[in-house]
Amino acid sequence: MDEPLRRTPLFEEMKKAGGKIVPFAGYEMPVQFAGIIEEHNTVRKAAGLLDVSHMCEFWLDGPDALEYAHWLVTNDVKGLADGQICYTPMCTPEGVIVDDLLVYRYGEERVLLVVNAACHDKDLAHVRKYVRGEVTVTDKSYETGQIALQGPKAFEIVGRVPGGAAFTGLEFFHFQEGTLAGKPCLVSRTGYTAEDGVEIYAANEDMVAVFRAVMEAGAPLGLTPIGLGARDTLRLEGKLMLYGNDIDLTTTPLEAQLGWTVKWDVGDFNGRAALVAQKEQGIKRRLLGLEMIGKGIARHGYPVVAAGAGPEAQPIGQVTSGAPSPTLGKNIGLAYLPNPGYKVGDRVGVVIRGKVIEAAIVKTPFYKRPA
């Protein structure tokens, strides 16, 4: 029997704001409000607020917390300063990706892992399975709410929230604790939209007050709620990974072109030997960007064939993500393609409903925010 869908502490606020609610990662979540394109453009030009309370928080505490977190993921957690964050894959001993996550370094004995909602059970079992040394793993996922305030006006809005001025000097990929609207919060300067912005964490019981205060402060600057639909087009333009689509237990960080998150020179990590072997043997495929030339949208799972091949040809790859890009006015996507063999400028075909639609391999990310 399926478990009932969960609701975030902002579920009623999302409904009141006109959110169209759909099942997502075990939750009832808003997929859109005013419409995906309008919401997308709002984030690029002003600011949008997303309920991301479904994301999960695991705390590592104890004398070996930092050492364990450093070994658990591929990035350099020990190299962070206290108050700093890194994005990183977390791999199995075989080098495939269990999840991609954010690691918050509080200190030698305290680390926060923020993981994807759909991976909660798998990730928690993985983190507990491999505990090394004296570390306590605490799951606070269902007690913690989170909102993402994203867009060029995000920090101006934060500064208007009571208590918010304390956070406006926050550096990129850093965090600090304090109060917003009189409620204890953790504020980090990160995001999943390729825009500047913050993510605000608070206890479930405080989340509605924080949400309302941020919305009130941001309304004069054009702040509106944003749904999962716009979140997906925003993150795709920035080539930000979607776990389950672009990466999963069949892919490695090297194939996904996340090699920059794999730190070879700062000690051992879970999956290192497998990734070293893969690197030495050569990467057989890479995640590349596509821009559709013909009329059609490349969707997750669509086969990719060689240029000039028919729809029945043996696929050379598969689309992992695809959507119209509101910012670029083009249809874009990502696909794993053989390596070596395909590079920027080459053409391929995407099989869409029995027809081959031509696409070009293009440089990614598709969008970078203005400096």
JSON list of C-alpha atoms in Angstrom, two decimals, residues 179-309:
[
{"chain": "A", "resi": 179, "resn": "THR", "atom": "CA", "xyz": [16.74, 35.51, 12.99]},
{"chain": "A", "resi": 180, "resn": "LEU", "atom": "CA", "xyz": [14.35, 36.57, 10.27]},
{"chain": "A", "resi": 181, "resn": "ALA", "atom": "CA", "xyz": [10.96, 37.96, 11.22]},
{"chain": "A", "resi": 182, "resn": "GLY", "atom": "CA", "xyz": [11.87, 37.12, 14.81]},
{"chain": "A", "resi": 183, "resn": "LYS", "atom": "CA", "xyz": [12.32, 33.41, 14.03]},
{"chain": "A", "resi": 184, "resn": "PRO", "atom": "CA", "xyz": [15.58, 31.44, 14.25]},
{"chain": "A", "resi": 185, "resn": "CYS", "atom": "CA", "xyz": [16.83, 30.74, 10.73]},
{"chain": "A", "resi": 186, "resn": "LEU", "atom": "CA", "xyz": [19.74, 29.34, 8.81]},
{"chain": "A", "resi": 187, "resn": "VAL", "atom": "CA", "xyz": [20.41, 31.39, 5.68]},
{"chain": "A", "resi": 188, "resn": "SER", "atom": "CA", "xyz": [22.72, 30.23, 2.91]},
{"chain": "A", "resi": 189, "resn": "ARG", "atom": "CA", "xyz": [23.72, 31.91, -0.33]},
{"chain": "A", "resi": 190, "resn": "THR", "atom": "CA", "xyz": [23.16, 29.09, -2.79]},
{"chain": "A", "resi": 191, "resn": "GLY", "atom": "CA", "xyz": [20.47, 28.14, -5.26]},
{"chain": "A", "resi": 192, "resn": "TYR", "atom": "CA", "xyz": [19.17, 25.93, -8.02]},
{"chain": "A", "resi": 193, "resn": "THR", "atom": "CA", "xyz": [18.13, 28.48, -10.62]},
{"chain": "A", "resi": 194, "resn": "ALA", "atom": "CA", "xyz": [21.45, 29.88, -11.95]},
{"chain": "A", "resi": 195, "resn": "GLU", "atom": "CA", "xyz": [20.56, 33.18, -10.28]},
{"chain": "A", "resi": 196, "resn": "ASP", "atom": "CA", "xyz": [21.85, 34.81, -7.12]},
{"chain": "A", "resi": 197, "resn": "GLY", "atom": "CA", "xyz": [19.76, 34.10, -4.08]},
{"chain": "A", "resi": 198, "resn": "VAL", "atom": "CA", "xyz": [19.38, 32.54, -0.68]},
{"chain": "A", "resi": 199, "resn": "GLU", "atom": "CA", "xyz": [17.88, 29.48, 0.87]},
{"chain": "A", "resi": 200, "resn": "ILE", "atom": "CA", "xyz": [16.25, 29.99, 4.25]},
{"chain": "A", "resi": 201, "resn": "TYR", "atom": "CA", "xyz": [15.79, 27.14, 6.72]},
{"chain": "A", "resi": 202, "resn": "ALA", "atom": "CA", "xyz": [13.53, 27.32, 9.77]},
{"chain": "A", "resi": 203, "resn": "ALA", "atom": "CA", "xyz": [11.65, 24.97, 12.05]},
{"chain": "A", "resi": 204, "resn": "ASN", "atom": "CA", "xyz": [8.34, 23.85, 10.57]},
{"chain": "A", "resi": 205, "resn": "GLU", "atom": "CA", "xyz": [6.36, 25.81, 13.16]},
{"chain": "A", "resi": 206, "resn": "ASP", "atom": "CA", "xyz": [8.18, 29.05, 12.21]},
{"chain": "A", "resi": 207, "resn": "MET", "atom": "CA", "xyz": [8.14, 28.61, 8.44]},
{"chain": "A", "resi": 208, "resn": "VAL", "atom": "CA", "xyz": [4.78, 30.26, 7.72]},
{"chain": "A", "resi": 209, "resn": "ALA", "atom": "CA", "xyz": [5.79, 33.42, 9.60]},
{"chain": "A", "resi": 210, "resn": "VAL", "atom": "CA", "xyz": [9.09, 33.60, 7.73]},
{"chain": "A", "resi": 211, "resn": "PHE", "atom": "CA", "xyz": [7.40, 32.95, 4.38]},
{"chain": "A", "resi": 212, "resn": "ARG", "atom": "CA", "xyz": [4.83, 35.68, 4.95]},
{"chain": "A", "resi": 213, "resn": "ALA", "atom": "CA", "xyz": [7.47, 38.18, 6.06]},
{"chain": "A", "resi": 214, "resn": "VAL", "atom": "CA", "xyz": [9.59, 37.51, 2.96]},
{"chain": "A", "resi": 215, "resn": "MET", "atom": "CA", "xyz": [6.57, 37.74, 0.64]},
{"chain": "A", "resi": 216, "resn": "GLU", "atom": "CA", "xyz": [5.48, 41.01, 2.23]},
{"chain": "A", "resi": 217, "resn": "ALA", "atom": "CA", "xyz": [8.98, 42.49, 1.93]},
{"chain": "A", "resi": 218, "resn": "GLY", "atom": "CA", "xyz": [9.33, 41.35, -1.66]},
{"chain": "A", "resi": 219, "resn": "ALA", "atom": "CA", "xyz": [5.92, 42.20, -3.06]},
{"chain": "A", "resi": 220, "resn": "PRO", "atom": "CA", "xyz": [6.87, 45.81, -4.01]},
{"chain": "A", "resi": 221, "resn": "LEU", "atom": "CA", "xyz": [9.88, 44.43, -5.90]},
{"chain": "A", "resi": 222, "resn": "GLY", "atom": "CA", "xyz": [7.87, 41.92, -7.89]},
{"chain": "A", "resi": 223, "resn": "LEU", "atom": "CA", "xyz": [8.40, 38.82, -5.75]},
{"chain": "A", "resi": 224, "resn": "THR", "atom": "CA", "xyz": [5.97, 36.01, -6.53]},
{"chain": "A", "resi": 225, "resn": "PRO", "atom": "CA", "xyz": [5.73, 32.34, -5.61]},
{"chain": "A", "resi": 226, "resn": "ILE", "atom": "CA", "xyz": [7.31, 29.93, -8.09]},
{"chain": "A", "resi": 227, "resn": "GLY", "atom": "CA", "xyz": [6.44, 26.31, -8.78]},
{"chain": "A", "resi": 228, "resn": "LEU", "atom": "CA", "xyz": [8.36, 23.19, -9.67]},
{"chain": "A", "resi": 229, "resn": "GLY", "atom": "CA", "xyz": [7.80, 23.71, -13.40]},
{"chain": "A", "resi": 230, "resn": "ALA", "atom": "CA", "xyz": [9.78, 26.96, -13.53]},
{"chain": "A", "resi": 231, "resn": "ARG", "atom": "CA", "xyz": [12.33, 25.51, -11.13]},
{"chain": "A", "resi": 232, "resn": "ASP", "atom": "CA", "xyz": [13.05, 22.82, -13.71]},
{"chain": "A", "resi": 233, "resn": "THR", "atom": "CA", "xyz": [13.48, 25.17, -16.68]},
{"chain": "A", "resi": 234, "resn": "LEU", "atom": "CA", "xyz": [15.62, 27.51, -14.58]},
{"chain": "A", "resi": 235, "resn": "ARG", "atom": "CA", "xyz": [17.95, 24.76, -13.37]},
{"chain": "A", "resi": 236, "resn": "LEU", "atom": "CA", "xyz": [18.21, 23.23, -16.86]},
{"chain": "A", "resi": 237, "resn": "GLU", "atom": "CA", "xyz": [19.34, 26.53, -18.38]},
{"chain": "A", "resi": 238, "resn": "GLY", "atom": "CA", "xyz": [22.10, 26.57, -15.77]},
{"chain": "A", "resi": 239, "resn": "LYS", "atom": "CA", "xyz": [22.92, 22.86, -16.38]},
{"chain": "A", "resi": 240, "resn": "LEU", "atom": "CA", "xyz": [22.23, 22.08, -12.76]},
{"chain": "A", "resi": 241, "resn": "MET", "atom": "CA", "xyz": [21.73, 18.36, -12.27]},
{"chain": "A", "resi": 242, "resn": "LEU", "atom": "CA", "xyz": [18.35, 16.77, -11.60]},
{"chain": "A", "resi": 243, "resn": "TYR", "atom": "CA", "xyz": [18.87, 13.54, -9.68]},
{"chain": "A", "resi": 244, "resn": "GLY", "atom": "CA", "xyz": [16.91, 10.69, -11.25]},
{"chain": "A", "resi": 245, "resn": "ASN", "atom": "CA", "xyz": [17.15, 12.32, -14.69]},
{"chain": "A", "resi": 246, "resn": "ASP", "atom": "CA", "xyz": [20.71, 13.48, -15.34]},
{"chain": "A", "resi": 247, "resn": "ILE", "atom": "CA", "xyz": [22.50, 11.46, -12.69]},
{"chain": "A", "resi": 248, "resn": "ASP", "atom": "CA", "xyz": [21.65, 8.33, -10.75]},
{"chain": "A", "resi": 249, "resn": "LEU", "atom": "CA", "xyz": [23.08, 4.99, -9.63]},
{"chain": "A", "resi": 250, "resn": "THR", "atom": "CA", "xyz": [24.10, 4.19, -13.23]},
{"chain": "A", "resi": 251, "resn": "THR", "atom": "CA", "xyz": [26.25, 7.30, -13.74]},
{"chain": "A", "resi": 252, "resn": "THR", "atom": "CA", "xyz": [29.51, 8.57, -12.32]},
{"chain": "A", "resi": 253, "resn": "PRO", "atom": "CA", "xyz": [30.59, 12.18, -11.66]},
{"chain": "A", "resi": 254, "resn": "LEU", "atom": "CA", "xyz": [33.13, 11.90, -14.47]},
{"chain": "A", "resi": 255, "resn": "GLU", "atom": "CA", "xyz": [30.50, 10.91, -17.02]},
{"chain": "A", "resi": 256, "resn": "ALA", "atom": "CA", "xyz": [28.21, 13.70, -15.82]},
{"chain": "A", "resi": 257, "resn": "GLN", "atom": "CA", "xyz": [31.02, 16.23, -16.31]},
{"chain": "A", "resi": 258, "resn": "LEU", "atom": "CA", "xyz": [31.11, 16.84, -12.58]},
{"chain": "A", "resi": 259, "resn": "GLY", "atom": "CA", "xyz": [34.82, 16.13, -12.49]},
{"chain": "A", "resi": 260, "resn": "TRP", "atom": "CA", "xyz": [35.37, 19.54, -10.91]},
{"chain": "A", "resi": 261, "resn": "THR", "atom": "CA", "xyz": [33.68, 18.20, -7.77]},
{"chain": "A", "resi": 262, "resn": "VAL", "atom": "CA", "xyz": [36.06, 15.23, -7.49]},
{"chain": "A", "resi": 263, "resn": "LYS", "atom": "CA", "xyz": [39.12, 16.19, -5.44]},
{"chain": "A", "resi": 264, "resn": "TRP", "atom": "CA", "xyz": [41.84, 13.66, -6.10]},
{"chain": "A", "resi": 265, "resn": "ASP", "atom": "CA", "xyz": [44.53, 15.25, -3.96]},
{"chain": "A", "resi": 266, "resn": "VAL", "atom": "CA", "xyz": [42.91, 15.66, -0.56]},
{"chain": "A", "resi": 267, "resn": "GLY", "atom": "CA", "xyz": [42.73, 12.07, 0.64]},
{"chain": "A", "resi": 268, "resn": "ASP", "atom": "CA", "xyz": [40.54, 9.04, 0.19]},
{"chain": "A", "resi": 269, "resn": "PHE", "atom": "CA", "xyz": [36.78, 9.11, -0.40]},
{"chain": "A", "resi": 270, "resn": "ASN", "atom": "CA", "xyz": [34.07, 6.53, -0.94]},
{"chain": "A", "resi": 271, "resn": "GLY", "atom": "CA", "xyz": [34.23, 5.47, -4.60]},
{"chain": "A", "resi": 272, "resn": "ARG", "atom": "CA", "xyz": [37.70, 6.87, -5.26]},
{"chain": "A", "resi": 273, "resn": "ALA", "atom": "CA", "xyz": [39.28, 3.61, -6.47]},
{"chain": "A", "resi": 274, "resn": "ALA", "atom": "CA", "xyz": [36.47, 3.02, -8.97]},
{"chain": "A", "resi": 275, "resn": "LEU", "atom": "CA", "xyz": [36.70, 6.56, -10.31]},
{"chain": "A", "resi": 276, "resn": "VAL", "atom": "CA", "xyz": [40.48, 6.36, -10.62]},
{"chain": "A", "resi": 277, "resn": "ALA", "atom": "CA", "xyz": [40.04, 3.17, -12.65]},
{"chain": "A", "resi": 278, "resn": "GLN", "atom": "CA", "xyz": [37.41, 4.78, -14.86]},
{"chain": "A", "resi": 279, "resn": "LYS", "atom": "CA", "xyz": [39.63, 7.78, -15.47]},
{"chain": "A", "resi": 280, "resn": "GLU", "atom": "CA", "xyz": [42.58, 5.55, -16.41]},
{"chain": "A", "resi": 281, "resn": "GLN", "atom": "CA", "xyz": [40.47, 3.40, -18.73]},
{"chain": "A", "resi": 282, "resn": "GLY", "atom": "CA", "xyz": [38.86, 6.42, -20.38]},
{"chain": "A", "resi": 283, "resn": "ILE", "atom": "CA", "xyz": [35.41, 7.95, -19.99]},
{"chain": "A", "resi": 284, "resn": "LYS", "atom": "CA", "xyz": [33.08, 6.16, -22.40]},
{"chain": "A", "resi": 285, "resn": "ARG", "atom": "CA", "xyz": [30.28, 8.73, -22.42]},
{"chain": "A", "resi": 286, "resn": "ARG", "atom": "CA", "xyz": [29.67, 12.34, -21.37]},
{"chain": "A", "resi": 287, "resn": "LEU", "atom": "CA", "xyz": [26.64, 14.45, -20.56]},
{"chain": "A", "resi": 288, "resn": "LEU", "atom": "CA", "xyz": [26.41, 17.07, -23.33]},
{"chain": "A", "resi": 289, "resn": "GLY", "atom": "CA", "xyz": [24.09, 19.94, -24.14]},
{"chain": "A", "resi": 290, "resn": "LEU", "atom": "CA", "xyz": [21.66, 19.83, -27.07]},
{"chain": "A", "resi": 291, "resn": "GLU", "atom": "CA", "xyz": [19.93, 22.62, -28.90]},
{"chain": "A", "resi": 292, "resn": "MET", "atom": "CA", "xyz": [17.07, 21.49, -31.11]},
{"chain": "A", "resi": 293, "resn": "ILE", "atom": "CA", "xyz": [17.34, 22.65, -34.72]},
{"chain": "A", "resi": 294, "resn": "GLY", "atom": "CA", "xyz": [14.17, 21.02, -35.96]},
{"chain": "A", "resi": 295, "resn": "LYS", "atom": "CA", "xyz": [10.78, 21.55, -34.38]},
{"chain": "A", "resi": 296, "resn": "GLY", "atom": "CA", "xyz": [10.41, 19.40, -31.29]},
{"chain": "A", "resi": 297, "resn": "ILE", "atom": "CA", "xyz": [11.17, 19.18, -27.59]},
{"chain": "A", "resi": 298, "resn": "ALA", "atom": "CA", "xyz": [13.68, 16.62, -26.36]},
{"chain": "A", "resi": 299, "resn": "ARG", "atom": "CA", "xyz": [12.22, 14.95, -23.29]},
{"chain": "A", "resi": 300, "resn": "HIS", "atom": "CA", "xyz": [13.71, 12.63, -20.68]},
{"chain": "A", "resi": 301, "resn": "GLY", "atom": "CA", "xyz": [14.26, 9.14, -22.11]},
{"chain": "A", "resi": 302, "resn": "TYR", "atom": "CA", "xyz": [14.09, 10.02, -25.80]},
{"chain": "A", "resi": 303, "resn": "PRO", "atom": "CA", "xyz": [16.69, 8.11, -27.89]},
{"chain": "A", "resi": 304, "resn": "VAL", "atom": "CA", "xyz": [19.49, 10.01, -29.61]},
{"chain": "A", "resi": 305, "resn": "VAL", "atom": "CA", "xyz": [20.78, 8.67, -32.94]},
{"chain": "A", "resi": 306, "resn": "ALA", "atom": "CA", "xyz": [23.68, 9.60, -35.17]},
{"chain": "A", "resi": 307, "resn": "ALA", "atom": "CA", "xyz": [23.19, 12.44, -37.64]},
{"chain": "A", "resi": 308, "resn": "GLY", "atom": "CA", "xyz": [21.37, 11.22, -40.75]},
{"chain": "A", "resi": 309, "resn": "ALA", "atom": "CA", "xyz": [20.17, 7.99, -39.11]}
]
